[in-house]
Amino acid sequence: MSLLEPLPDCYEGDPDLLPPDEAMRRIRAHVRPVDATESVAVIDALGRVAARDVVSPMNVPGHTNSAMDGYACAGDSLPDGTPRWYEVVGTAWAGKPFAGPVGPSQAARIMTGAVMPGGTDTVVMQEHVEAEGDRVRIPPGNRPGQHVRQAGEDIAAGAVVVPCGRRVMPAEMGLLASLGIAEIEVYRTLRVAYFSTGDEIRAPGDPFEPGLVYDSNRFTMHGMLGRLGVEILDLGIVPDRREAVFDALREASARADVVLSSGGASTGEADYVKEALQALGRVGFWRIAIRPGRPLAFGLLGGSAFFGLPGNPVAVMVTFYQFVAPALRAVSGEIDSRPLPAVEARCTTRLRKKPGRVEYYRAVLERDEAGALVVRSTGRAGSGLLHTMSGANCFIVLPEDGATVEPGATVEVQPFFGLM
Ligand code: AMP
Ligand code: MG
C-alpha cells in the first residue's frame, strides 16, 4: 500500500480534540487500496473484494421461457369475447424444448422454465383452461405476453454484475456461478500486524500476580480482524521500553499493510508509542473527541498505515469498529460496502454525557410489548469492562454537543449485526 498524500500537521498541543467525523475523513484521505490483485476461484472468494467490474457473459434467463405451468400460444390469437379451442401440438419441458412451430389455432403444453416454442409469446395458466383430449379451451381475459420471462430480463449480457470494490458475499458467489463464471479478479488479502503493550500485560495461561492484567486486546482484535478476512500477524506483548516499542513498530511496518497497537498511547511516562511513531513515521492525529477511546493515534509508518489504539479493552473495540474497520475496508479496496444506517430508538436508561465529545454506550436494542424499538445501556460509557460489550448488540451514539440523556429520550443506535 502507498499512502501518497502528505499528512497535515500533527495535532499535538492543540487543546481541541479532533471530531470523529473529521478523524475518519482524514483517515480516508490518506489510505489507498492495495494495488496487487489476483485471480481466485469463486468458491474461495468469500470476503474478497472485486478488483474490477465483472460483466455478465450471457443473458439471464438465457432464453425466453415460461413463468408458469400452462399452455403456450400466440398472444394475438387470444379470444376477446367467447372462449376459443386450441389444438395441443406438443409439450415443452424445462431442459427439453418443444421446437414448434405452434400455429395460430394451436397451443403447446408448457412447464415452468421451459423455452417458449416458436410461434408463441404468451402462457395461459393451466388452472384457467379446460382440457379435453388434445384440445384446450382458453377463456377471454388473458393478456398477450403474460407469464413469460424474457431472455436477459434479469441480467443482460454485458451488464456489470459485481462492480469493482464490492466485497464478495454469498449472493455474489451464487450470482457469479449462475453466469458460468468460475474465477474472479480480487485485491490481494491485506496483512495486518498487531501487538499489545504494557509491562503489566500477561498472556492468558501465564502466572498471575497482583497488579498484572491479562491481555484481552489481542483476542478481541483477532476476532474483529478475522471477520474482515485479513491475514493476521500477531506480534505478542511488547514491554513498556523505548527500544522494544521501536523494534515492534519497525518489524510490524516491514511485514504488514496496516499496523495496530494497543496501550501505551497516552502521555504517561512509559507511553512510547507516540514517540516511536514520530521518530519512525508521521503522526496524523493523536486525540479524538470520543469516549471511550480518546487517545487514538493514526499515522503512517513507512508504507503502512498505523493505528495506536488505547489500552482500555472497551476503547479498543469502539475505536476499531468506528475507525479501524472502515479504514481496513478502504485499504482492502472496498468502495461499495453499504453499511446499515443507524436507527433511532427510545432509550430506557439514563446516560450520563458531557458535551464536547461523542460517547459510545454499549447497549441492547429490542422491541417493547407495543413493538417499538427500545434500547438500554449495558454499562457506563467509559468503562473498561468488556462484559459491557459482550452482552450488547449495538452502540448508542450520543452526539458531541448532546447532554445527559433521560429515560424516554430518542437516541441514535448502531446495530452490531445485520442479517449476515
Ligand atoms: P494504557 O493506555 O497503556 O495506559 O492502558 C490503559 C488501561 O488499559 C490500563 O489499565 C491497562 O492495564 C489496560 N490495558 C492495556 N493493554 C491491555 C490489554 N492488552 N488487555 C487488557 N487490558 C489492557
Ligand atoms: Mg500501558
Short mmCIF file of C-alpha atoms in Angstrom, two decimals, residues 99-397:
data_model
loop_
_atom_site.label_atom_id
_atom_site.label_comp_id
_atom_site.label_asym_id
_atom_site.label_seq_id
_atom_site.Cartn_x
_atom_site.Cartn_y
_atom_site.Cartn_z
CA ALA A 99 -39.21 -26.54 -31.10
CA GLY A 100 -42.60 -25.73 -32.57
CA PRO A 101 -43.87 -24.25 -34.70
CA VAL A 102 -47.17 -23.55 -32.99
CA GLY A 103 -49.80 -22.18 -35.35
CA PRO A 104 -52.45 -19.53 -34.61
CA SER A 105 -55.10 -22.04 -33.56
CA GLN A 106 -52.65 -24.27 -31.76
CA ALA A 107 -51.05 -24.32 -28.30
CA ALA A 108 -48.24 -26.26 -26.61
CA ARG A 109 -48.33 -27.69 -23.12
CA ILE A 110 -45.51 -25.88 -21.26
CA MET A 111 -43.80 -26.26 -17.89
CA THR A 112 -42.28 -23.51 -15.76
CA GLY A 113 -38.82 -22.65 -17.07
CA ALA A 114 -39.33 -24.29 -20.47
CA VAL A 115 -38.18 -22.37 -23.53
CA MET A 116 -41.10 -20.71 -25.38
CA PRO A 117 -41.75 -22.71 -28.60
CA GLY A 118 -41.58 -20.97 -31.97
CA GLY A 119 -44.81 -19.11 -32.75
CA THR A 120 -45.71 -18.49 -29.08
CA ASP A 121 -45.25 -15.47 -26.83
CA THR A 122 -47.93 -15.98 -24.16
CA VAL A 123 -48.66 -18.54 -21.44
CA VAL A 124 -52.14 -19.28 -20.11
CA MET A 125 -52.11 -20.88 -16.65
CA GLN A 126 -53.29 -24.48 -16.63
CA GLU A 127 -55.87 -23.59 -13.94
CA HIS A 128 -57.53 -21.24 -16.43
CA VAL A 129 -58.11 -23.65 -19.33
CA GLU A 130 -60.45 -26.51 -19.96
CA ALA A 131 -58.59 -29.52 -21.38
CA GLU A 132 -60.33 -32.19 -23.44
CA GLY A 133 -58.27 -34.84 -25.25
CA ASP A 134 -55.70 -32.99 -27.32
CA ARG A 135 -57.61 -29.73 -27.18
CA VAL A 136 -57.76 -26.90 -24.68
CA ARG A 137 -60.32 -24.16 -24.37
CA ILE A 138 -58.89 -20.77 -23.43
CA PRO A 139 -61.30 -18.20 -21.99
CA PRO A 140 -61.19 -14.48 -22.69
CA GLY A 141 -59.38 -12.23 -20.20
CA ASN A 142 -55.78 -13.27 -20.84
CA ARG A 143 -53.21 -10.68 -21.83
CA PRO A 144 -50.79 -11.18 -24.78
CA GLY A 145 -47.23 -11.73 -23.47
CA GLN A 146 -48.31 -12.77 -19.97
CA HIS A 147 -46.40 -15.26 -17.74
CA VAL A 148 -43.30 -15.14 -19.92
CA ARG A 149 -39.77 -14.31 -18.72
CA GLN A 150 -37.86 -12.57 -21.46
CA ALA A 151 -34.26 -13.55 -22.27
CA GLY A 152 -31.96 -11.10 -20.50
CA GLU A 153 -34.78 -9.81 -18.28
CA ASP A 154 -32.80 -10.40 -15.06
CA ILE A 155 -29.34 -9.68 -16.41
CA ALA A 156 -28.46 -8.54 -19.91
CA ALA A 157 -25.24 -9.80 -21.49
CA GLY A 158 -22.62 -7.07 -20.90
CA ALA A 159 -24.20 -5.71 -17.71
CA VAL A 160 -21.96 -5.19 -14.66
CA VAL A 161 -22.99 -7.80 -12.11
CA VAL A 162 -20.30 -7.32 -9.47
CA PRO A 163 -18.79 -3.83 -9.51
CA CYS A 164 -15.15 -3.18 -8.71
CA GLY A 165 -14.89 -2.51 -4.96
CA ARG A 166 -17.71 -4.80 -3.85
CA ARG A 167 -16.94 -7.44 -1.27
CA VAL A 168 -17.94 -10.91 -2.41
CA MET A 169 -20.73 -12.21 -0.18
CA PRO A 170 -22.75 -15.43 -0.59
CA ALA A 171 -25.12 -13.70 -3.05
CA GLU A 172 -22.22 -12.62 -5.27
CA MET A 173 -20.78 -16.15 -5.20
CA GLY A 174 -24.10 -17.56 -6.39
CA LEU A 175 -24.58 -14.77 -8.91
CA LEU A 176 -21.17 -15.37 -10.48
CA ALA A 177 -21.78 -19.11 -10.59
CA SER A 178 -25.19 -18.55 -12.20
CA LEU A 179 -23.38 -16.85 -15.08
CA GLY A 180 -20.94 -19.71 -15.51
CA ILE A 181 -18.09 -17.60 -14.10
CA ALA A 182 -15.60 -19.75 -12.19
CA GLU A 183 -12.92 -17.16 -11.26
CA ILE A 184 -12.84 -13.55 -10.13
CA GLU A 185 -10.09 -10.94 -10.01
CA VAL A 186 -9.77 -9.65 -6.43
CA TYR A 187 -7.44 -7.41 -4.46
CA ARG A 188 -4.78 -9.30 -2.60
CA THR A 189 -5.52 -10.04 1.04
CA LEU A 190 -4.42 -7.36 3.49
CA ARG A 191 -1.81 -8.19 6.04
CA VAL A 192 -2.48 -6.66 9.44
CA ALA A 193 0.01 -6.86 12.33
CA TYR A 194 -0.87 -6.09 15.91
CA PHE A 195 0.69 -6.15 19.33
CA SER A 196 -0.26 -5.25 22.88
CA THR A 197 1.94 -3.04 25.04
CA GLY A 198 2.35 -2.88 28.78
CA ASP A 199 4.67 -4.19 31.48
CA GLU A 200 1.62 -5.35 33.41
CA ILE A 201 0.08 -7.28 30.50
CA ARG A 202 0.29 -11.07 30.53
CA ALA A 203 -0.91 -13.70 28.12
CA PRO A 204 -3.71 -15.95 29.36
CA GLY A 205 -2.03 -19.04 30.81
CA ASP A 206 0.85 -17.04 32.34
CA PRO A 207 1.09 -16.87 36.15
CA PHE A 208 -0.97 -14.10 37.67
CA GLU A 209 0.12 -11.72 40.44
CA PRO A 210 -1.34 -8.59 41.96
CA GLY A 211 -1.01 -5.69 39.55
CA LEU A 212 -0.94 -7.82 36.41
CA VAL A 213 -3.62 -7.72 33.73
CA TYR A 214 -4.45 -10.48 31.29
CA ASP A 215 -4.22 -9.44 27.65
CA SER A 216 -7.65 -9.32 26.09
CA ASN A 217 -6.91 -6.84 23.33
CA ARG A 218 -5.07 -9.25 21.06
CA PHE A 219 -8.03 -11.58 21.33
CA THR A 220 -10.71 -9.04 20.51
CA MET A 221 -8.50 -7.77 17.67
CA HIS A 222 -8.05 -11.28 16.37
CA GLY A 223 -11.81 -11.76 16.37
CA MET A 224 -12.60 -8.41 14.79
CA LEU A 225 -9.90 -8.81 12.13
CA GLY A 226 -10.92 -12.38 11.44
CA ARG A 227 -14.37 -11.25 10.45
CA LEU A 228 -12.85 -8.82 7.96
CA GLY A 229 -10.95 -11.62 6.26
CA VAL A 230 -7.48 -10.13 6.57
CA GLU A 231 -4.24 -12.03 7.11
CA ILE A 232 -3.27 -11.66 10.75
CA LEU A 233 0.22 -11.27 12.20
CA ASP A 234 0.21 -11.45 16.00
CA LEU A 235 3.40 -9.86 17.37
CA GLY A 236 2.59 -10.58 21.00
CA ILE A 237 3.05 -8.41 24.07
CA VAL A 238 5.66 -5.66 23.99
CA PRO A 239 7.03 -4.27 27.27
CA ASP A 240 7.00 -0.54 28.06
CA ARG A 241 10.58 0.03 26.94
CA ARG A 242 11.52 2.54 24.26
CA GLU A 243 13.63 0.11 22.18
CA ALA A 244 11.08 -2.65 22.46
CA VAL A 245 8.30 -0.42 21.14
CA PHE A 246 10.53 0.97 18.37
CA ASP A 247 11.54 -2.57 17.35
CA ALA A 248 7.95 -3.76 17.34
CA LEU A 249 6.83 -0.89 15.12
CA ARG A 250 9.75 -1.42 12.73
CA GLU A 251 9.07 -5.12 12.42
CA ALA A 252 5.33 -4.65 12.07
CA SER A 253 5.57 -1.99 9.37
CA ALA A 254 8.06 -4.09 7.40
CA ARG A 255 5.68 -7.04 7.39
CA ALA A 256 2.19 -5.58 7.23
CA ASP A 257 -0.02 -3.14 5.32
CA VAL A 258 -1.69 -1.96 8.48
CA VAL A 259 -0.23 -1.97 11.99
CA LEU A 260 -2.31 -1.85 15.17
CA SER A 261 -1.04 -1.48 18.70
CA SER A 262 -2.96 -1.22 21.95
CA GLY A 263 -1.95 0.66 25.06
CA GLY A 264 0.95 3.00 25.67
CA ALA A 265 -0.78 5.65 23.60
CA SER A 266 -1.42 8.13 26.38
CA THR A 267 1.10 10.65 27.56
CA GLY A 268 2.25 8.71 30.60
CA GLU A 269 5.95 8.22 31.26
CA ALA A 270 6.01 4.72 29.91
CA ASP A 271 3.93 5.51 26.83
CA TYR A 272 6.35 5.23 23.93
CA VAL A 273 4.00 4.61 21.04
CA LYS A 274 3.66 8.24 20.05
CA GLU A 275 7.37 8.91 20.37
CA ALA A 276 8.12 5.89 18.20
CA LEU A 277 5.59 6.94 15.58
CA GLN A 278 7.06 10.44 15.46
CA ALA A 279 10.58 9.07 15.10
CA LEU A 280 9.83 6.31 12.59
CA GLY A 281 6.86 7.69 10.67
CA ARG A 282 4.39 10.53 10.70
CA VAL A 283 1.66 11.29 13.17
CA GLY A 284 -1.64 12.14 11.51
CA PHE A 285 -3.59 12.89 14.66
CA TRP A 286 -3.49 11.86 18.22
CA ARG A 287 -6.59 12.69 20.18
CA ILE A 288 -10.21 12.36 19.15
CA ALA A 289 -13.25 13.80 20.87
CA ILE A 290 -14.80 10.44 21.72
CA ARG A 291 -15.37 8.33 24.79
CA PRO A 292 -14.19 5.74 25.27
CA GLY A 293 -11.15 5.90 23.03
CA ARG A 294 -9.76 9.40 23.17
CA PRO A 295 -6.07 8.60 22.68
CA LEU A 296 -6.35 7.07 19.22
CA ALA A 297 -3.27 7.61 17.11
CA PHE A 298 -3.29 7.47 13.34
CA GLY A 299 -0.21 7.86 11.23
CA LEU A 300 2.00 6.49 8.53
CA LEU A 301 4.81 4.11 9.21
CA GLY A 302 6.90 3.51 6.11
CA GLY A 303 4.45 2.12 3.59
CA SER A 304 1.97 1.06 6.27
CA ALA A 305 -0.92 2.76 7.97
CA PHE A 306 -0.68 2.76 11.73
CA PHE A 307 -3.36 2.92 14.42
CA GLY A 308 -2.28 3.26 18.03
CA LEU A 309 -5.35 2.10 19.90
CA PRO A 310 -5.98 2.85 23.56
CA GLY A 311 -5.22 0.17 26.16
CA ASN A 312 -8.68 0.03 27.69
CA PRO A 313 -10.32 -3.09 26.20
CA VAL A 314 -13.66 -1.43 25.50
CA ALA A 315 -11.95 1.56 23.91
CA VAL A 316 -10.07 -0.88 21.65
CA MET A 317 -13.33 -2.29 20.36
CA VAL A 318 -15.03 1.08 19.99
CA THR A 319 -12.14 2.65 18.08
CA PHE A 320 -11.69 -0.48 15.98
CA TYR A 321 -15.31 -0.50 14.83
CA GLN A 322 -15.57 3.26 14.38
CA PHE A 323 -12.23 3.97 12.69
CA VAL A 324 -10.03 0.94 12.01
CA ALA A 325 -12.64 -1.29 10.35
CA PRO A 326 -13.73 1.38 7.81
CA ALA A 327 -10.05 2.09 7.12
CA LEU A 328 -9.30 -1.60 6.59
CA ARG A 329 -12.24 -1.85 4.22
CA ALA A 330 -10.87 1.08 2.25
CA VAL A 331 -7.36 -0.40 2.12
CA SER A 332 -8.92 -3.72 1.03
CA GLY A 333 -10.29 -1.88 -1.99
CA GLU A 334 -13.89 -1.88 -0.81
CA ILE A 335 -15.83 1.14 -2.07
CA ASP A 336 -19.31 -0.32 -2.10
CA SER A 337 -19.86 -1.57 1.45
CA ARG A 338 -23.43 -0.29 2.06
CA PRO A 339 -23.34 -0.35 5.86
CA LEU A 340 -26.65 -0.45 7.66
CA PRO A 341 -27.82 3.03 8.52
CA ALA A 342 -28.09 3.98 12.17
CA VAL A 343 -31.58 3.68 13.62
CA GLU A 344 -33.40 5.65 16.27
CA ALA A 345 -34.78 4.10 19.41
CA ARG A 346 -36.28 5.17 22.71
CA CYS A 347 -33.70 4.87 25.44
CA THR A 348 -34.92 3.32 28.68
CA THR A 349 -31.82 4.06 30.77
CA ARG A 350 -30.24 7.32 31.89
CA LEU A 351 -26.98 8.03 30.06
CA ARG A 352 -24.55 10.46 31.60
CA LYS A 353 -22.93 12.65 29.00
CA LYS A 354 -20.60 15.62 28.96
CA PRO A 355 -20.74 17.95 25.98
CA GLY A 356 -17.69 18.14 23.76
CA ARG A 357 -17.22 14.51 22.75
CA VAL A 358 -19.13 11.73 21.06
CA GLU A 359 -19.91 8.95 23.53
CA TYR A 360 -20.46 5.31 22.65
CA TYR A 361 -22.57 3.34 25.07
CA ARG A 362 -22.81 -0.42 24.65
CA ALA A 363 -26.44 -1.35 24.62
CA VAL A 364 -29.20 -3.84 23.85
CA LEU A 365 -31.70 -2.92 21.15
CA GLU A 366 -35.02 -4.76 21.27
CA ARG A 367 -38.76 -4.26 20.84
CA ASP A 368 -41.10 -3.43 23.67
CA GLU A 369 -44.54 -5.01 24.01
CA ALA A 370 -46.03 -2.44 21.65
CA GLY A 371 -43.41 -3.32 19.02
CA ALA A 372 -41.46 -0.07 19.32
CA LEU A 373 -37.65 -0.09 19.26
CA VAL A 374 -36.20 0.48 22.71
CA VAL A 375 -32.59 0.46 23.78
CA ARG A 376 -30.87 0.11 27.15
CA SER A 377 -27.28 0.60 28.12
CA THR A 378 -25.22 -2.35 29.42
CA GLY A 379 -22.79 -0.15 31.35
CA ARG A 380 -21.04 3.14 31.75
CA ALA A 381 -19.68 4.89 28.67
CA GLY A 382 -16.04 4.88 29.66
CA SER A 383 -15.92 1.57 31.44
CA GLY A 384 -13.02 -0.70 30.59
CA LEU A 385 -15.06 -3.78 31.33
CA LEU A 386 -15.58 -6.00 28.33
CA HIS A 387 -18.76 -7.51 29.72
CA THR A 388 -20.49 -4.28 28.67
CA MET A 389 -19.59 -5.20 25.06
CA SER A 390 -20.24 -8.90 25.44
CA GLY A 391 -23.87 -8.51 26.43
CA ALA A 392 -24.56 -5.81 23.84
CA ASN A 393 -25.93 -5.88 20.31
CA CYS A 394 -25.44 -2.20 19.44
CA PHE A 395 -23.79 1.09 20.27
CA ILE A 396 -25.80 4.08 21.37
CA VAL A 397 -24.05 7.08 19.82
#
